[in-house]
GROMACS .gro file of C-alpha atoms in nm:
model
  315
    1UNK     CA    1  -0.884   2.479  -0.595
    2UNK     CA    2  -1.065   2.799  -0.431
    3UNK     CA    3  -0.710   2.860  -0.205
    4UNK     CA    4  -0.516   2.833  -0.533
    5UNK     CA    5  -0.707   3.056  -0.741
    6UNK     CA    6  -0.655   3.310  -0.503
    7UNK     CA    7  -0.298   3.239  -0.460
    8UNK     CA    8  -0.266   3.155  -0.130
    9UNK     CA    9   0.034   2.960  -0.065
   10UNK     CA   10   0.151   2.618   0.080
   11UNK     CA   11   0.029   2.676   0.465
   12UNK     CA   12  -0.310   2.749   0.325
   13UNK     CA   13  -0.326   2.492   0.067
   14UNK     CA   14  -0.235   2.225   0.382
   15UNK     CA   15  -0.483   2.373   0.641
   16UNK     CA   16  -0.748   2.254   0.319
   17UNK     CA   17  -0.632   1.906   0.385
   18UNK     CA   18  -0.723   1.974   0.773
   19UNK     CA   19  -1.047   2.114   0.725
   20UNK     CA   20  -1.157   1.828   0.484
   21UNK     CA   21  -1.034   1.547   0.721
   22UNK     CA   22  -1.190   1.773   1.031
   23UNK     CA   23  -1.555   1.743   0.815
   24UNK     CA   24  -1.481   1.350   0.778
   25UNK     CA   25  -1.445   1.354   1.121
   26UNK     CA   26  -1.743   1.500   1.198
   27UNK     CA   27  -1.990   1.374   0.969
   28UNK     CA   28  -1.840   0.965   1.071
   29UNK     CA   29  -1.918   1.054   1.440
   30UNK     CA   30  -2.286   1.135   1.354
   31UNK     CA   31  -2.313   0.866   1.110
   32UNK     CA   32  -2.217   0.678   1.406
   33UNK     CA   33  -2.444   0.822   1.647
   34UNK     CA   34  -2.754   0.765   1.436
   35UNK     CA   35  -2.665   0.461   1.385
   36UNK     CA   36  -2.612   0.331   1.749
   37UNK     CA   37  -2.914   0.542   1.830
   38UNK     CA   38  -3.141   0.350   1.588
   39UNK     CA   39  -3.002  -0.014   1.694
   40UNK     CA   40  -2.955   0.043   2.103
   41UNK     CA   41  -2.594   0.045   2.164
   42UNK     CA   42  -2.438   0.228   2.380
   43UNK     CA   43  -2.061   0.302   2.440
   44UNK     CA   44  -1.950   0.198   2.759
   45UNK     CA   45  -1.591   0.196   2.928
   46UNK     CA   46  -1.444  -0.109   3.069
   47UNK     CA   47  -1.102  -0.028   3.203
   48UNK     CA   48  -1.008  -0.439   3.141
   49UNK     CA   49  -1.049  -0.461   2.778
   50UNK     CA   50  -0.921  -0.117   2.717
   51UNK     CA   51  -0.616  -0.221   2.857
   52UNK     CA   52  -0.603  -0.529   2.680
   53UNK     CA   53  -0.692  -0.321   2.364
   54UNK     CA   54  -0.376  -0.060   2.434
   55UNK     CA   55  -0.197  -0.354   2.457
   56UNK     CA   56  -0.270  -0.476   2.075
   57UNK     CA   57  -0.260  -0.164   1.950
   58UNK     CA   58  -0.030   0.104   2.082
   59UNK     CA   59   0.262  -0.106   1.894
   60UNK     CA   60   0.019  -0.028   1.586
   61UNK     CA   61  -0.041   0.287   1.682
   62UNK     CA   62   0.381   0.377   1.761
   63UNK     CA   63   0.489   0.209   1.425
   64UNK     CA   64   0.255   0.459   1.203
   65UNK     CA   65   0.407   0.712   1.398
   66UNK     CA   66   0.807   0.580   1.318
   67UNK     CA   67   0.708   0.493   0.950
   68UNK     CA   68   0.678   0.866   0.911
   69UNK     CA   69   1.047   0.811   0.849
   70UNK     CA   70   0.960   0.635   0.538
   71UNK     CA   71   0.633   0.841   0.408
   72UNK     CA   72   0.722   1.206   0.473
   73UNK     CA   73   1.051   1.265   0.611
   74UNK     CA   74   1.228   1.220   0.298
   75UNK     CA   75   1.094   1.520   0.150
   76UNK     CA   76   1.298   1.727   0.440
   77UNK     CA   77   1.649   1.545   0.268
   78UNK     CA   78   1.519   1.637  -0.078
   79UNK     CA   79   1.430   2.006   0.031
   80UNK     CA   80   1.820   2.064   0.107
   81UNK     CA   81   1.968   1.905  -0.132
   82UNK     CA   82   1.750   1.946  -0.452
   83UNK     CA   83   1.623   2.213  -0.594
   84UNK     CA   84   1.221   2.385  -0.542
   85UNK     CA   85   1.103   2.279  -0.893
   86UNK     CA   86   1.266   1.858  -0.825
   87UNK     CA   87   1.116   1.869  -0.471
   88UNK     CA   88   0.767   1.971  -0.666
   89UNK     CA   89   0.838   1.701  -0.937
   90UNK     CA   90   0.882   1.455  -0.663
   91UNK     CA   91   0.559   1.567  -0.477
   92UNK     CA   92   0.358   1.513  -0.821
   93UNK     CA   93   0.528   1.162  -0.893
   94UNK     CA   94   0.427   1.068  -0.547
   95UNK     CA   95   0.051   1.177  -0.606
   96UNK     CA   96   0.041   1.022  -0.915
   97UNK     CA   97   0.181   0.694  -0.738
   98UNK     CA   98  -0.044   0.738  -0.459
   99UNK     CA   99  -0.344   0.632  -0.725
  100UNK     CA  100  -0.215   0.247  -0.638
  101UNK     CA  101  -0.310   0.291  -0.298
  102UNK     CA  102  -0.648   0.476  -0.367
  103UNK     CA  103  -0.757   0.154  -0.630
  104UNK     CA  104  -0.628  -0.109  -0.347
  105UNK     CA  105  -0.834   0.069  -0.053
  106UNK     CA  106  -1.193  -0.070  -0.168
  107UNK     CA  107  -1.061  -0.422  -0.153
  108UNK     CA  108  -0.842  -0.361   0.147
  109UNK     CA  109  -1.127  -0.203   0.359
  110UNK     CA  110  -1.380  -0.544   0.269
  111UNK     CA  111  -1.062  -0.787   0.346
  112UNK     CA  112  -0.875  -0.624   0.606
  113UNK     CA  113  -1.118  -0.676   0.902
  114UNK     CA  114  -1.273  -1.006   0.701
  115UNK     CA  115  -0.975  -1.194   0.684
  116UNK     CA  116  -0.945  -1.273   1.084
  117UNK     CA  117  -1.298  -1.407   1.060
  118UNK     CA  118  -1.237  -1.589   0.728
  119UNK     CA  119  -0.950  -1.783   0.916
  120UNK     CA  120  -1.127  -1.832   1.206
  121UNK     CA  121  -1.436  -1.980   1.011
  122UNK     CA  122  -1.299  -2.114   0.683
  123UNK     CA  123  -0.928  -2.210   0.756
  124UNK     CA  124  -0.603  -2.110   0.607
  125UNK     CA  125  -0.627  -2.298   0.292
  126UNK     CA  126  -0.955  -2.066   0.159
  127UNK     CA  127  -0.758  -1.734   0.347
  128UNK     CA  128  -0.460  -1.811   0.114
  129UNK     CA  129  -0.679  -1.824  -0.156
  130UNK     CA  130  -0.791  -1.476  -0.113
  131UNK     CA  131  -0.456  -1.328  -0.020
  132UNK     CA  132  -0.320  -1.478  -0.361
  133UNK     CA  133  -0.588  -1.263  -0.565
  134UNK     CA  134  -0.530  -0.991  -0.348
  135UNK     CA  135  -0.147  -0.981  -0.453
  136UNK     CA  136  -0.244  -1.096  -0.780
  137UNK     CA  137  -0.478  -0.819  -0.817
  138UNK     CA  138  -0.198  -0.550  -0.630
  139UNK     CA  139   0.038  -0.650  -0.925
  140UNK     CA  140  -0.257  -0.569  -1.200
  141UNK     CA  141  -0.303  -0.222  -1.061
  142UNK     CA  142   0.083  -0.101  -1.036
  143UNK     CA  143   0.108  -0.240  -1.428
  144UNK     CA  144  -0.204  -0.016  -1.491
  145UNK     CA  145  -0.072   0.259  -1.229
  146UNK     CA  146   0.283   0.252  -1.449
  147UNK     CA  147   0.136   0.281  -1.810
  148UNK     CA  148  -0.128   0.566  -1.764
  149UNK     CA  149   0.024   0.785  -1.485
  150UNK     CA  150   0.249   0.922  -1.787
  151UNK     CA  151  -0.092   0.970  -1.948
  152UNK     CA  152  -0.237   1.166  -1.720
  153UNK     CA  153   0.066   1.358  -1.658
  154UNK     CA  154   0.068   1.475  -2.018
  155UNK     CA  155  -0.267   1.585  -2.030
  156UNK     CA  156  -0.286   1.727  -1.666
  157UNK     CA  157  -0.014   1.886  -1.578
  158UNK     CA  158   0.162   2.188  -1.760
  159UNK     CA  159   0.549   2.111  -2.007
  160UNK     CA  160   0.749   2.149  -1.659
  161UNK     CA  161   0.616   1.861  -1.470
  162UNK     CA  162   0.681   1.648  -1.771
  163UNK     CA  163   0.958   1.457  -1.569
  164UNK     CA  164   0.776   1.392  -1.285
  165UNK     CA  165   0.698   1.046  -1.503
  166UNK     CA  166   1.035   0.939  -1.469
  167UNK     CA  167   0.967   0.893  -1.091
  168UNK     CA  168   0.641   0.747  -1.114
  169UNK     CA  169   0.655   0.390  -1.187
  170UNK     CA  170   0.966   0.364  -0.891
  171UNK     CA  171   0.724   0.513  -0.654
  172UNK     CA  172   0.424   0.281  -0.758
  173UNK     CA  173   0.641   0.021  -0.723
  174UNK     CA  174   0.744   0.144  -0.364
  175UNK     CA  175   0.330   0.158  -0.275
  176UNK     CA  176   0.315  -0.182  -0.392
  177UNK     CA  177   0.553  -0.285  -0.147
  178UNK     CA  178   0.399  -0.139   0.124
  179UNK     CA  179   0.081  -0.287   0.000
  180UNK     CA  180   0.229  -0.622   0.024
  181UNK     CA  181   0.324  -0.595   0.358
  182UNK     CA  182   0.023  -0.525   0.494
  183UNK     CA  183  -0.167  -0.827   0.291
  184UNK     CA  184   0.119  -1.097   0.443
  185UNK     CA  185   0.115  -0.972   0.853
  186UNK     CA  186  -0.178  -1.148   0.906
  187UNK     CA  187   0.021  -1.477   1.083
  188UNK     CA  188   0.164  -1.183   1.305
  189UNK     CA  189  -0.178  -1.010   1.370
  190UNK     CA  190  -0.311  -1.336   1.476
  191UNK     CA  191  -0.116  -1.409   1.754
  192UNK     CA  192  -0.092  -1.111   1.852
  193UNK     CA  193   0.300  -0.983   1.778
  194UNK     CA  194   0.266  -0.603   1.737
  195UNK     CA  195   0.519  -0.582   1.973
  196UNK     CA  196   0.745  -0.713   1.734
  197UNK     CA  197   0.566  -0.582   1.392
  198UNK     CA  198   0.749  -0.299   1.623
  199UNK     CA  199   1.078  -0.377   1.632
  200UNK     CA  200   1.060  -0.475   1.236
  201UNK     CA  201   0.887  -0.082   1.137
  202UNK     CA  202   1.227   0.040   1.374
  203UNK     CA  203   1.478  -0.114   1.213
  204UNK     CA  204   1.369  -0.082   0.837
  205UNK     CA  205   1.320   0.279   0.940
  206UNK     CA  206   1.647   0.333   1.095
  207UNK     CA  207   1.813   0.176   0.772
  208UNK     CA  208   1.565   0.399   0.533
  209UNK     CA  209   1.634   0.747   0.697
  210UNK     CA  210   2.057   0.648   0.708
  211UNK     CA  211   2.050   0.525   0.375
  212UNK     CA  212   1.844   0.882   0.277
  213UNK     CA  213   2.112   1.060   0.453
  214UNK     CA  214   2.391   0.895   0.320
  215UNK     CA  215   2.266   0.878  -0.054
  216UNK     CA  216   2.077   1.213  -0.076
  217UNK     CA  217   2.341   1.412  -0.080
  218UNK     CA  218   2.533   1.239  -0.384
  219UNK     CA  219   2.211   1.133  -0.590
  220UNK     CA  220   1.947   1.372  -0.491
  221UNK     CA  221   1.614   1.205  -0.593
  222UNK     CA  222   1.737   0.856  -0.674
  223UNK     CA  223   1.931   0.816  -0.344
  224UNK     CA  224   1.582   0.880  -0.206
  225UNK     CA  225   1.417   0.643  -0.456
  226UNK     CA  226   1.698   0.362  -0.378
  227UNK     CA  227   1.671   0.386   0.016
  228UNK     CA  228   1.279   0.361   0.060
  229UNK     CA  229   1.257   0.060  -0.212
  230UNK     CA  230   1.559  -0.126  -0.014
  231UNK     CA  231   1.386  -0.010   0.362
  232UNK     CA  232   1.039  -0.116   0.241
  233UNK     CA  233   1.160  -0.456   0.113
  234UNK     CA  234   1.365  -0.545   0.418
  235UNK     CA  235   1.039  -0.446   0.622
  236UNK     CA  236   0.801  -0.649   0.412
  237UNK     CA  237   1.031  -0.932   0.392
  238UNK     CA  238   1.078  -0.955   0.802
  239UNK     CA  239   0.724  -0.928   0.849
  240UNK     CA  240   0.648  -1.241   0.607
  241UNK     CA  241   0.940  -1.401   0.814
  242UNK     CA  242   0.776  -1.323   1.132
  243UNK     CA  243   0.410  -1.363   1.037
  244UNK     CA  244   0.517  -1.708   0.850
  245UNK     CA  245   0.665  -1.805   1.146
  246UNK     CA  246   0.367  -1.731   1.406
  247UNK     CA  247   0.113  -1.863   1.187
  248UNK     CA  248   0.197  -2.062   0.851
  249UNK     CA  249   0.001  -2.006   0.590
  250UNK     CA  250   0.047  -2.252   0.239
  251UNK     CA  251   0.113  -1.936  -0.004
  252UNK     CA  252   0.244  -2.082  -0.349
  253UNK     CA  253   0.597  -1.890  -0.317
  254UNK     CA  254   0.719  -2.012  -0.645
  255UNK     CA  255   0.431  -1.932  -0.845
  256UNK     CA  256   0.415  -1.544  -0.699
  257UNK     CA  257   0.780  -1.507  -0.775
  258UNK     CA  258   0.721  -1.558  -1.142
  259UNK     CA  259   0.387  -1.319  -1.086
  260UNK     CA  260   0.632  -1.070  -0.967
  261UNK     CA  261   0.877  -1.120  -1.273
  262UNK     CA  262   0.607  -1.128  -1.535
  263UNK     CA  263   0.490  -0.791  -1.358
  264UNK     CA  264   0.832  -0.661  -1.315
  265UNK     CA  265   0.927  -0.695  -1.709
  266UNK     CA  266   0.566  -0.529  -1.769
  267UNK     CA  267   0.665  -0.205  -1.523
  268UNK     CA  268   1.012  -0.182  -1.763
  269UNK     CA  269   0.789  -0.181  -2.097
  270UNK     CA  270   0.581   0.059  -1.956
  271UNK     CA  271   0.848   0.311  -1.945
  272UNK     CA  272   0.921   0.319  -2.329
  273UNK     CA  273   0.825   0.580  -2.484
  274UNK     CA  274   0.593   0.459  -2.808
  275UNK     CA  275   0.264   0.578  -2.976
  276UNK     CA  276  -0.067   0.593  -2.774
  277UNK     CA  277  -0.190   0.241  -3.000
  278UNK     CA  278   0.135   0.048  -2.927
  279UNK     CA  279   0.124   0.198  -2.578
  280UNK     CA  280  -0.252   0.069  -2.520
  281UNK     CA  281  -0.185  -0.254  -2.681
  282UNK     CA  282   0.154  -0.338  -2.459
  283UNK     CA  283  -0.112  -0.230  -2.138
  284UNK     CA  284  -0.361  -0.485  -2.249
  285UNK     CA  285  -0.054  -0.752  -2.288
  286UNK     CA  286   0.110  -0.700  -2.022
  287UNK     CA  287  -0.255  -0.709  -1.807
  288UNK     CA  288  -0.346  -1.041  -2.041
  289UNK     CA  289  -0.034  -1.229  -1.922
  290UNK     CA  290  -0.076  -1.150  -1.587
  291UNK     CA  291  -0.431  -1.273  -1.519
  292UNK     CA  292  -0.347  -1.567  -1.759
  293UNK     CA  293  -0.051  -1.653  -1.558
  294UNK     CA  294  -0.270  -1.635  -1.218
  295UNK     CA  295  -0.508  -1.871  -1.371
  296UNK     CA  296  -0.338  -2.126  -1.510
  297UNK     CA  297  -0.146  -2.173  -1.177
  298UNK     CA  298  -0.470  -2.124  -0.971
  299UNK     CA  299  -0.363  -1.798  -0.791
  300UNK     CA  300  -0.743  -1.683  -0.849
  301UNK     CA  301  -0.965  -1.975  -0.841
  302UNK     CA  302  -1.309  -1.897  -0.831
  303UNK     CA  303  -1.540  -1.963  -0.671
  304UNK     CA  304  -1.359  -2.044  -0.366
  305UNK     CA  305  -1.517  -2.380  -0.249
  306UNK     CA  306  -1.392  -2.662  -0.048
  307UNK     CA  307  -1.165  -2.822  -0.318
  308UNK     CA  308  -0.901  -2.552  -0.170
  309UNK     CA  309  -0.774  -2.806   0.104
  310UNK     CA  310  -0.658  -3.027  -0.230
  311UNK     CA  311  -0.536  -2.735  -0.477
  312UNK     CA  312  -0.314  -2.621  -0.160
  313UNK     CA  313  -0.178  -2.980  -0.033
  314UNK     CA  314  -0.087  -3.050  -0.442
  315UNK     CA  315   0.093  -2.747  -0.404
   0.00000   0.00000   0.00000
């Protein structure tokens, strides 16, 4: 806010986003420290398991690199081929999108590192269990994502970005993708196949970036739109082939499908344009059938207890 006040321009505005991440940085490591300090451990280096750590995660490590191709390199297309003022439409759309990713990061951060243990401890039946209200509760945040973005937009941002709400729900429906792939890899994870988690960020991102070139030119923004939602599906699809086939896990297929329609025909009624009442009250709908939905067919069940061997064999 200080660099835009004074008018400084994009460079400046970017080497804030440096600085901030350079404090993080900083203030982890010490957090760290004092924290090792006060409990006795020490880092050590043991050449053995860092190898076998490389290993694991350079394929990791190489396919955030390549997925760049999906999350950033698009903008380069739309700079040529669309005007300034659509390139800075798109850039608001995507922040406003972004807020999916922001809501899903408290859960993803407890069940991330959790989940390996959780297999390891409690089987696949209860780990299904908690991936199904993790997708269930991925599909209630891009409904809620879709019908207040617009909101905020309006009271936010000045006339001219007005149409940067046109663009929103596609891109929150393009996080949620990439959300969902990274809640289904776990069979892959387990045993071990970044190697080929790889191969699968590779080829959806060689298929993204020609489909960007080929489109962007003819359809500007929605070429763009069209070739990360087809790349992202054919990369979260092949990694539920791939995990599914490493390690199976008893997810209730049929039953997520129709969460996915139900939330699907809730994105499309978020998009017309109504009074704030009949807006709210389609929000709260929309929201109701979902969780009902999820209930009824026991994609939450809580608590979790050891009745989830049954529930998942009468599946």
């Amino acid at each position: 806010m200080i660099v835009l006040h004074y008018g400084y321009g994009v460079t400046e505005v970017i080497l804030t986003g440096f600085i901030s991440a350079m404090i993080q940085t900083v203030a982890v490591i010490y957090i760290q420290y004092k924290m090792n300090k006060a409990t006795y451990i020490k880092y050590h280096f043991n050449l053995r398991i860092t190898r076998i750590y490389l290993v694991y995660c350079l394929p990791l490590m190489f396919s955030g690199v390549i997925f760049f191709g999906l999350n950033g390199l698009e903008r380069w297309f739309l700079i040529i081929y669309v005007s300034f003022n659509d390139v800075a439409l798109y850039a608001i759309a995507f922040k406003f999108a972004l807020i999916l990713v922001l809501l899903m990061q408290p859960f993803g951060m407890w069940w991330m590192p959790k989940r390996f243990e959780y297999l390891s401890k409690n089987g696949a039946n209860t780990t299904t269990e908690i991936t199904h209200i993790s997708i269930v509760l991925l599909c209630v945040l891009t409904v809620l994502v879709c019908y207040f973005s617009p909101f905020f937009i309006d009271w936010f941002m000045p006339p001219s970005y007005q149409p940067a709400k046109e663009m929103v729900y596609i891109l929150a429906v393009i996080f949620a993708i990439k959300e969902l792939n990274e809640l289904i890899n776990l069979g892959a994870l387990v045993k071990q196949e970044t190697k080929k988690l790889l191969v699968i960020n590779i080829f959806s991102t060689i298929i993204g970036v020609t489909m960007i070139i080929l489109l962007t030119p003819y359809y500007k923004i929605n070429g763009v739109l069209i070739a990360l939602i087809v790349a992202q599906s054919i990369r979260t699809l092949s990694t539920y082939w791939l995990s599914q086939r490493c390690f199976a896990f008893p997810y209730a297929i049929k039953k997520i499908a129709g969460l996915f329609v139900i939330s699907a025909v809730a994105i499309g009624l978020s998009q017309y344009q109504s009074t704030i009442l009949l807006h709210l009250s389609n929000a709260f709908l929309s929201i109701s059938t979902l969780l009902i939905f999820s209930f009824w067919n026991q994609l939450i069940i809580f608590p979790i207890t050891g009745k989830s061997t049954q529930i998942t064999q009468k599946r």
